[in-house]
Short mmCIF file of C-alpha atoms in Angstrom, two decimals:
data_model
loop_
_atom_site.label_atom_id
_atom_site.label_comp_id
_atom_site.label_asym_id
_atom_site.label_seq_id
_atom_site.Cartn_x
_atom_site.Cartn_y
_atom_site.Cartn_z
CA UNK A 18 87.01 103.74 33.18
CA UNK A 19 90.00 102.26 31.23
CA UNK A 20 93.09 104.42 31.28
CA UNK A 21 94.75 105.32 27.92
CA UNK A 22 98.47 105.14 27.32
CA UNK A 23 100.33 106.59 24.38
CA UNK A 24 103.69 104.85 23.60
CA UNK A 25 106.27 106.81 21.62
CA UNK A 26 109.65 105.24 20.90
CA UNK A 27 112.20 108.01 20.05
CA UNK A 28 115.78 107.93 18.72
CA UNK A 29 117.52 111.22 18.33
CA UNK A 30 114.21 113.21 17.91
CA UNK A 31 113.85 116.65 16.61
CA UNK A 32 112.80 119.43 18.96
CA UNK A 33 109.36 119.48 17.43
CA UNK A 34 108.57 116.32 19.30
CA UNK A 35 107.72 118.41 22.31
CA UNK A 36 105.09 120.39 20.52
CA UNK A 37 103.50 117.33 19.11
CA UNK A 38 103.28 115.76 22.57
CA UNK A 39 101.65 118.93 23.80
CA UNK A 40 99.04 118.61 21.06
CA UNK A 41 98.45 114.97 22.03
CA UNK A 42 97.96 115.97 25.66
CA UNK A 43 95.42 118.65 24.57
CA UNK A 44 93.44 116.17 22.39
CA UNK A 45 93.80 112.87 24.16
CA UNK A 46 93.38 112.26 27.98
CA UNK A 47 96.14 109.76 28.39
CA UNK A 48 99.48 109.13 30.00
CA UNK A 49 102.24 109.58 27.42
CA UNK A 50 105.22 107.20 27.70
CA UNK A 51 108.22 108.19 25.66
CA UNK A 52 111.19 105.73 25.31
CA UNK A 53 114.58 107.36 24.77
CA UNK A 54 116.21 104.47 22.76
CA UNK A 55 119.82 105.37 23.44
CA UNK A 56 119.79 108.90 21.86
CA UNK A 57 122.75 110.09 23.89
CA UNK A 58 123.58 113.22 25.83
CA UNK A 59 123.03 115.56 22.85
CA UNK A 60 119.26 114.86 23.09
CA UNK A 61 118.87 114.78 26.90
CA UNK A 62 117.46 118.30 27.03
CA UNK A 63 114.50 117.32 24.73
CA UNK A 64 113.67 114.25 26.86
CA UNK A 65 114.03 116.26 30.10
CA UNK A 66 111.49 118.79 28.81
CA UNK A 67 109.08 115.94 27.97
CA UNK A 68 109.56 114.41 31.40
CA UNK A 69 108.59 117.71 32.99
CA UNK A 70 105.24 117.80 31.15
CA UNK A 71 102.08 116.74 33.01
CA UNK A 72 101.06 113.12 32.32
CA UNK A 73 104.35 112.28 30.63
CA UNK A 74 106.89 109.53 31.61
CA UNK A 75 110.27 109.09 29.93
CA UNK A 76 111.90 105.69 29.93
CA UNK A 77 115.52 105.45 28.93
CA UNK A 78 117.76 102.89 27.22
CA UNK A 79 121.46 103.32 27.83
CA UNK A 80 122.18 102.24 24.31
CA UNK A 81 120.19 101.84 21.12
CA UNK A 82 118.17 98.56 21.17
CA UNK A 83 115.88 99.19 18.34
CA UNK A 84 112.26 100.15 17.84
CA UNK A 85 110.90 96.79 18.75
CA UNK A 86 112.59 96.71 22.10
CA UNK A 87 111.69 100.30 22.73
CA UNK A 88 107.97 99.51 22.17
CA UNK A 89 108.23 96.44 24.43
CA UNK A 90 109.78 98.59 27.16
CA UNK A 91 106.79 100.85 27.02
CA UNK A 92 104.32 97.83 26.97
CA UNK A 93 106.01 96.38 30.08
CA UNK A 94 105.67 99.71 31.94
CA UNK A 95 101.98 99.80 31.02
CA UNK A 96 101.46 96.15 32.04
CA UNK A 97 103.00 96.84 35.50
CA UNK A 98 101.06 100.08 35.88
CA UNK A 99 97.64 99.17 34.66
CA UNK A 100 97.50 95.44 34.08
CA UNK A 101 95.26 94.73 31.08
CA UNK A 102 92.51 97.25 32.00
CA UNK A 103 93.64 99.99 29.57
CA UNK A 104 93.92 101.09 25.97
CA UNK A 105 97.20 101.58 24.16
CA UNK A 106 98.12 103.86 21.21
CA UNK A 107 101.46 103.58 19.59
CA UNK A 108 102.91 106.58 17.60
CA UNK A 109 106.17 107.42 15.96
CA UNK A 110 108.27 110.36 16.95
CA UNK A 111 108.92 111.81 13.51
CA UNK A 112 105.75 113.85 13.16
CA UNK A 113 103.93 111.47 10.66
CA UNK A 114 100.98 111.01 12.93
CA UNK A 115 98.29 113.57 13.83
CA UNK A 116 96.51 113.68 17.19
CA UNK A 117 93.10 113.50 15.61
CA UNK A 118 94.03 110.28 13.86
CA UNK A 119 95.06 108.85 17.24
CA UNK A 120 91.63 109.87 18.64
CA UNK A 121 89.89 107.97 15.89
CA UNK A 122 92.02 104.83 16.37
CA UNK A 123 91.24 104.79 20.06
CA UNK A 124 87.47 105.14 19.33
CA UNK A 125 87.68 102.23 17.05
CA UNK A 126 89.46 100.21 19.79
CA UNK A 127 86.70 101.08 22.20
CA UNK A 128 84.22 99.58 19.71
CA UNK A 129 86.44 96.59 19.04
CA UNK A 130 88.46 95.87 22.18
CA UNK A 131 89.82 92.59 20.94
CA UNK A 132 91.28 93.96 17.67
CA UNK A 133 94.53 95.51 16.64
CA UNK A 134 93.74 98.81 14.79
CA UNK A 135 96.19 100.16 12.25
CA UNK A 136 96.39 103.79 11.07
CA UNK A 137 96.71 103.18 7.26
CA UNK A 138 98.55 105.86 5.27
CA UNK A 139 97.66 106.76 1.70
CA UNK A 140 100.67 105.94 -0.50
CA UNK A 141 99.34 107.37 -3.70
CA UNK A 142 100.38 110.98 -3.14
CA UNK A 143 103.43 112.52 -4.79
CA UNK A 144 104.75 113.64 -1.36
CA UNK A 145 105.22 110.02 -0.27
CA UNK A 146 108.96 109.07 -0.26
CA UNK A 147 109.82 106.26 -2.74
CA UNK A 148 111.33 104.13 0.02
CA UNK A 149 108.03 104.17 1.96
CA UNK A 150 105.91 103.49 -1.13
CA UNK A 151 107.95 100.57 -2.46
CA UNK A 152 108.80 99.03 0.88
CA UNK A 153 105.10 98.99 1.95
CA UNK A 154 103.86 97.49 -1.34
CA UNK A 155 106.32 94.68 -1.16
CA UNK A 156 105.61 93.90 2.51
CA UNK A 157 101.80 94.11 1.98
CA UNK A 158 102.03 91.75 -0.92
CA UNK A 159 104.15 89.19 0.98
CA UNK A 160 101.92 89.45 3.94
CA UNK A 161 98.87 88.74 1.85
CA UNK A 162 100.49 85.70 0.23
CA UNK A 163 101.67 84.20 3.54
CA UNK A 164 98.75 85.05 5.84
CA UNK A 165 95.82 85.51 3.45
CA UNK A 166 95.03 88.91 5.01
CA UNK A 167 95.06 92.04 2.83
CA UNK A 168 96.43 95.10 4.62
CA UNK A 169 97.05 98.51 2.92
CA UNK A 170 99.83 99.51 5.38
CA UNK A 171 101.90 96.83 7.13
CA UNK A 172 104.53 99.25 8.20
CA UNK A 173 102.56 101.93 9.99
CA UNK A 174 103.66 102.92 13.44
CA UNK A 175 100.28 104.25 14.42
CA UNK A 176 98.53 101.37 16.11
CA UNK A 177 96.02 100.97 18.88
CA UNK A 178 94.78 98.01 20.86
CA UNK A 179 93.10 96.98 24.11
CA UNK A 180 95.16 95.95 27.18
CA UNK A 181 94.22 92.33 26.75
CA UNK A 182 96.75 92.20 23.85
CA UNK A 183 99.67 93.60 25.93
CA UNK A 184 101.10 90.17 26.75
CA UNK A 185 101.04 89.16 23.14
CA UNK A 186 102.86 92.37 22.21
CA UNK A 187 105.47 91.74 24.83
CA UNK A 188 106.27 88.15 23.95
CA UNK A 189 106.34 88.69 20.21
CA UNK A 190 109.86 88.35 18.89
CA UNK A 191 111.76 91.20 17.13
CA UNK A 192 114.03 93.98 18.11
CA UNK A 193 113.89 96.61 15.38
CA UNK A 194 111.55 97.55 12.57
CA UNK A 195 110.82 93.83 11.79
CA UNK A 196 109.06 93.66 15.19
CA UNK A 197 105.88 95.39 13.87
CA UNK A 198 105.64 92.83 11.06
CA UNK A 199 105.98 90.01 13.65
CA UNK A 200 103.18 91.53 15.56
CA UNK A 201 100.89 91.30 12.50
CA UNK A 202 101.79 87.63 12.02
CA UNK A 203 101.16 86.90 15.72
CA UNK A 204 97.72 88.49 15.49
CA UNK A 205 96.96 86.59 12.31
CA UNK A 206 97.96 83.28 13.94
CA UNK A 207 95.74 83.90 16.99
CA UNK A 208 92.86 85.09 14.79
CA UNK A 209 92.88 88.53 16.28
CA UNK A 210 91.10 90.94 14.00
CA UNK A 211 93.30 93.58 12.31
CA UNK A 212 91.37 96.61 11.35
CA UNK A 213 92.43 99.62 9.35
CA UNK A 214 91.58 103.35 9.71
CA UNK A 215 92.66 105.69 6.94
CA UNK A 216 94.89 108.42 8.34
CA UNK A 217 96.38 111.67 7.12
CA UNK A 218 99.78 111.24 5.42
CA UNK A 219 102.35 113.63 6.87
CA UNK A 220 106.08 113.71 5.76
CA UNK A 221 108.02 116.50 7.36
CA UNK A 222 110.98 117.61 5.23
CA UNK A 223 110.72 114.54 3.04
CA UNK A 224 110.56 112.33 6.13
CA UNK A 225 114.18 113.16 7.11
CA UNK A 226 113.37 112.41 10.71
CA UNK A 227 112.91 108.70 10.15
CA UNK A 228 115.67 106.24 11.17
CA UNK A 229 114.39 103.58 8.80
CA UNK A 230 117.32 102.39 6.69
CA UNK A 231 115.89 101.47 3.30
CA UNK A 232 118.13 98.47 2.49
CA UNK A 233 119.16 97.06 5.84
CA UNK A 234 115.76 97.53 7.61
CA UNK A 235 113.78 96.44 4.58
CA UNK A 236 115.77 93.24 4.46
CA UNK A 237 114.96 92.64 8.10
CA UNK A 238 111.29 93.15 7.42
CA UNK A 239 111.37 90.79 4.36
CA UNK A 240 113.25 88.26 6.44
CA UNK A 241 110.54 88.41 9.13
CA UNK A 242 107.97 87.93 6.39
CA UNK A 243 109.68 85.01 4.72
CA UNK A 244 111.11 83.20 7.83
CA UNK A 245 108.04 80.88 8.37
CA UNK A 246 108.02 80.00 4.69
CA UNK A 247 111.69 79.36 4.62
CA UNK A 248 111.47 77.09 7.69
CA UNK A 249 108.61 75.25 5.97
CA UNK A 250 110.74 74.84 2.86
CA UNK A 251 113.71 73.41 4.84
CA UNK A 252 111.55 70.90 6.63
CA UNK A 253 109.97 69.83 3.31
CA UNK A 254 113.43 69.39 1.72
CA UNK A 255 114.82 67.54 4.75
CA UNK A 256 111.85 65.16 4.78
CA UNK A 257 112.07 64.61 1.05
CA UNK A 258 115.61 63.55 1.46
CA UNK A 259 114.71 61.45 4.42
CA UNK A 260 111.95 59.80 2.37
CA UNK A 261 114.38 58.86 -0.30
CA UNK A 262 116.91 57.51 2.30
CA UNK A 263 114.26 55.39 4.04
CA UNK A 264 113.01 54.09 0.70
CA UNK A 265 116.40 52.73 -0.20
CA UNK A 266 116.68 51.08 3.30
CA UNK A 267 113.23 49.45 3.07
CA UNK A 268 113.78 48.45 -0.56
CA UNK A 269 116.80 46.45 0.52
CA UNK A 270 115.02 45.06 3.57
CA UNK A 271 112.09 43.73 1.46
CA UNK A 272 114.33 42.23 -1.27
CA UNK A 273 112.87 38.72 -0.75
CA UNK A 274 109.42 39.73 -2.13
CA UNK A 275 108.35 40.53 -5.68
CA UNK A 276 109.34 43.81 -7.22
CA UNK A 277 105.91 45.45 -7.21
CA UNK A 278 105.24 44.44 -3.57
CA UNK A 279 108.77 45.54 -2.57
CA UNK A 280 108.42 49.01 -4.12
CA UNK A 281 104.94 49.49 -2.76
CA UNK A 282 105.94 48.39 0.80
CA UNK A 283 109.14 50.47 0.76
CA UNK A 284 107.29 53.54 -0.50
CA UNK A 285 104.54 53.29 2.07
CA UNK A 286 106.94 52.64 5.02
CA UNK A 287 109.30 55.48 3.95
CA UNK A 288 106.43 57.89 3.42
CA UNK A 289 104.73 57.21 6.73
CA UNK A 290 107.98 57.71 8.74
CA UNK A 291 109.12 60.76 6.79
CA UNK A 292 105.58 62.30 7.09
CA UNK A 293 105.59 61.64 10.86
CA UNK A 294 108.95 63.44 11.10
CA UNK A 295 107.57 66.33 8.96
CA UNK A 296 104.53 66.65 11.16
CA UNK A 297 106.55 67.03 14.31
CA UNK A 298 108.96 69.57 12.67
CA UNK A 299 106.09 71.61 11.35
CA UNK A 300 104.24 71.35 14.61
CA UNK A 301 107.00 72.34 16.98
CA UNK A 302 109.31 74.47 14.78
CA UNK A 303 107.65 75.97 11.71
CA UNK A 304 104.26 76.76 13.16
CA UNK A 305 105.22 76.43 16.84
CA UNK A 306 101.88 74.68 17.61
CA UNK A 307 102.77 73.49 21.06
CA UNK A 308 100.72 76.01 22.87
CA UNK A 309 97.79 74.54 24.82
CA UNK A 310 95.08 76.50 22.85
CA UNK A 311 96.08 75.07 19.45
CA UNK A 312 94.22 72.24 17.84
CA UNK A 313 94.53 68.96 19.81
CA UNK A 314 97.23 66.51 18.49
CA UNK A 315 94.73 63.93 17.31
CA UNK A 316 92.78 66.42 15.30
CA UNK A 317 96.04 67.85 13.86
CA UNK A 318 97.34 64.48 12.93
CA UNK A 319 94.10 63.56 11.11
CA UNK A 320 94.09 66.91 9.30
CA UNK A 321 97.72 66.56 8.38
CA UNK A 322 97.43 63.12 6.82
CA UNK A 323 94.19 64.09 5.11
CA UNK A 324 96.12 67.03 3.62
CA UNK A 325 98.96 64.79 2.54
CA UNK A 326 96.56 62.40 0.73
CA UNK A 327 94.84 65.33 -0.93
CA UNK A 328 98.17 66.88 -2.01
CA UNK A 329 99.43 63.60 -3.52
CA UNK A 330 96.15 63.08 -5.47
CA UNK A 331 96.06 66.71 -6.62
CA UNK A 332 99.78 66.48 -7.62
CA UNK A 333 99.11 63.32 -9.72
CA UNK A 334 96.06 64.76 -11.46
CA UNK A 335 97.53 68.15 -12.07
CA UNK A 336 100.77 66.75 -13.51
CA UNK A 337 98.82 64.56 -15.83
CA UNK A 338 96.57 67.50 -16.89
CA UNK A 339 99.47 69.92 -17.41
CA UNK A 340 101.43 67.23 -19.34
CA UNK A 341 98.55 66.67 -21.66
CA UNK A 342 97.57 70.33 -22.04
CA UNK A 343 101.09 71.80 -22.57
CA UNK A 344 102.67 68.78 -24.13
CA UNK A 345 105.67 68.91 -21.82
CA UNK A 346 107.56 66.22 -20.00
CA UNK A 347 105.97 64.89 -16.76
CA UNK A 348 109.09 65.97 -14.71
CA UNK A 349 108.80 69.60 -15.88
CA UNK A 350 105.01 69.52 -15.14
CA UNK A 351 105.60 68.09 -11.71
CA UNK A 352 108.06 70.93 -10.82
CA UNK A 353 105.45 73.51 -11.86
CA UNK A 354 102.48 71.76 -10.15
CA UNK A 355 104.32 70.87 -6.90
CA UNK A 356 105.73 74.36 -6.63
CA UNK A 357 102.24 75.80 -6.58
CA UNK A 358 101.04 73.11 -4.22
CA UNK A 359 103.83 73.98 -1.89
CA UNK A 360 102.32 77.31 -1.21
CA UNK A 361 98.88 75.94 -0.84
CA UNK A 362 100.16 73.25 1.57
CA UNK A 363 101.89 76.02 3.61
CA UNK A 364 98.75 78.13 3.81
CA UNK A 365 96.53 75.13 4.63
CA UNK A 366 98.82 73.85 7.36
CA UNK A 367 99.03 77.32 8.94
CA UNK A 368 95.33 77.98 8.83
CA UNK A 369 93.77 74.57 9.28
CA UNK A 370 96.23 71.87 10.51
CA UNK A 371 98.04 74.00 13.04
CA UNK A 372 95.73 76.87 13.75
CA UNK A 373 96.45 79.14 16.69
CA UNK A 374 93.13 79.07 18.45
CA UNK A 375 91.75 81.28 21.21
CA UNK A 376 90.48 80.33 24.57
CA UNK A 377 87.11 82.00 23.77
CA UNK A 378 85.79 84.97 21.78
CA UNK A 379 86.75 87.60 24.34
CA UNK A 380 89.95 86.57 26.13
CA UNK A 381 93.37 85.53 25.10
CA UNK A 382 96.09 83.43 26.66
CA UNK A 383 98.17 85.72 28.83
#
């Protein structure tokens, strides 16, 4: 029978954490792993009490490393102790999560062992703090735009998954609150199902126990959400400038032929070379598609150049259509149309040109 582990990262927790852990012990047969993320000597008594409880383990950071690193410390402990033959439930230490909700998430994982299960909070209630409501709506919207996956709660700390996802969790980048967003992107890239279970929304004392900093941590989350798109934009800009530079070089090199032939040859040569550079940058940097279970290079090359041809054709037709429909200058129409196509190109490259495949339907690259 698979063993269950509950991972709880904690920074300067309230004394009520001990009671909540006792309730989890009563409701869930599991080993509870609490990570003291540099809380200091003032909180040692609380962690010592937890360490004395049956089926509880306390891991300590000498200094605060962030929620992401605390979670990964717990995941490494579970990986060494149980390998991948286990189930894992992550919960916050601030009292937002009820034991019965954890039970339901673990039951869902038992039915869907290859999925990440999120405990989704209801943000419509008046008791929900504004920073939680606004921050989650923004991050959910951005995640939908960039991944194509609609999630009701991207920032929930109540999550459950099977042990076969432990290695993915450990190698996912991120040190603080942005780590949980990075995990969602990693699952989306590897086509790991992300399921939601509606949970009770609990905010003790207006959620004063949270260490989430509305401005700084929200910016970290947004940066994690926008980082792939920003990298994609940088490579697109660089290759556009490279295309212009190469065009000028080839235009000079072909000066002995007719004007039409010279421009056509310079355009083709510059576009092929700049597109090849763009392909390599997107493959190895933006989408990091060098892993052995991604689409083979020949297939990716074919898809990439097929996409390029489609984008150029669509751009020309849409610019013409918008120019005629709105009676605006072609340059203005091109800015509008190509701006929209930029997002479509990003999504298609992420989903189709450089998809993060899986070894098979039941196992993952560990």
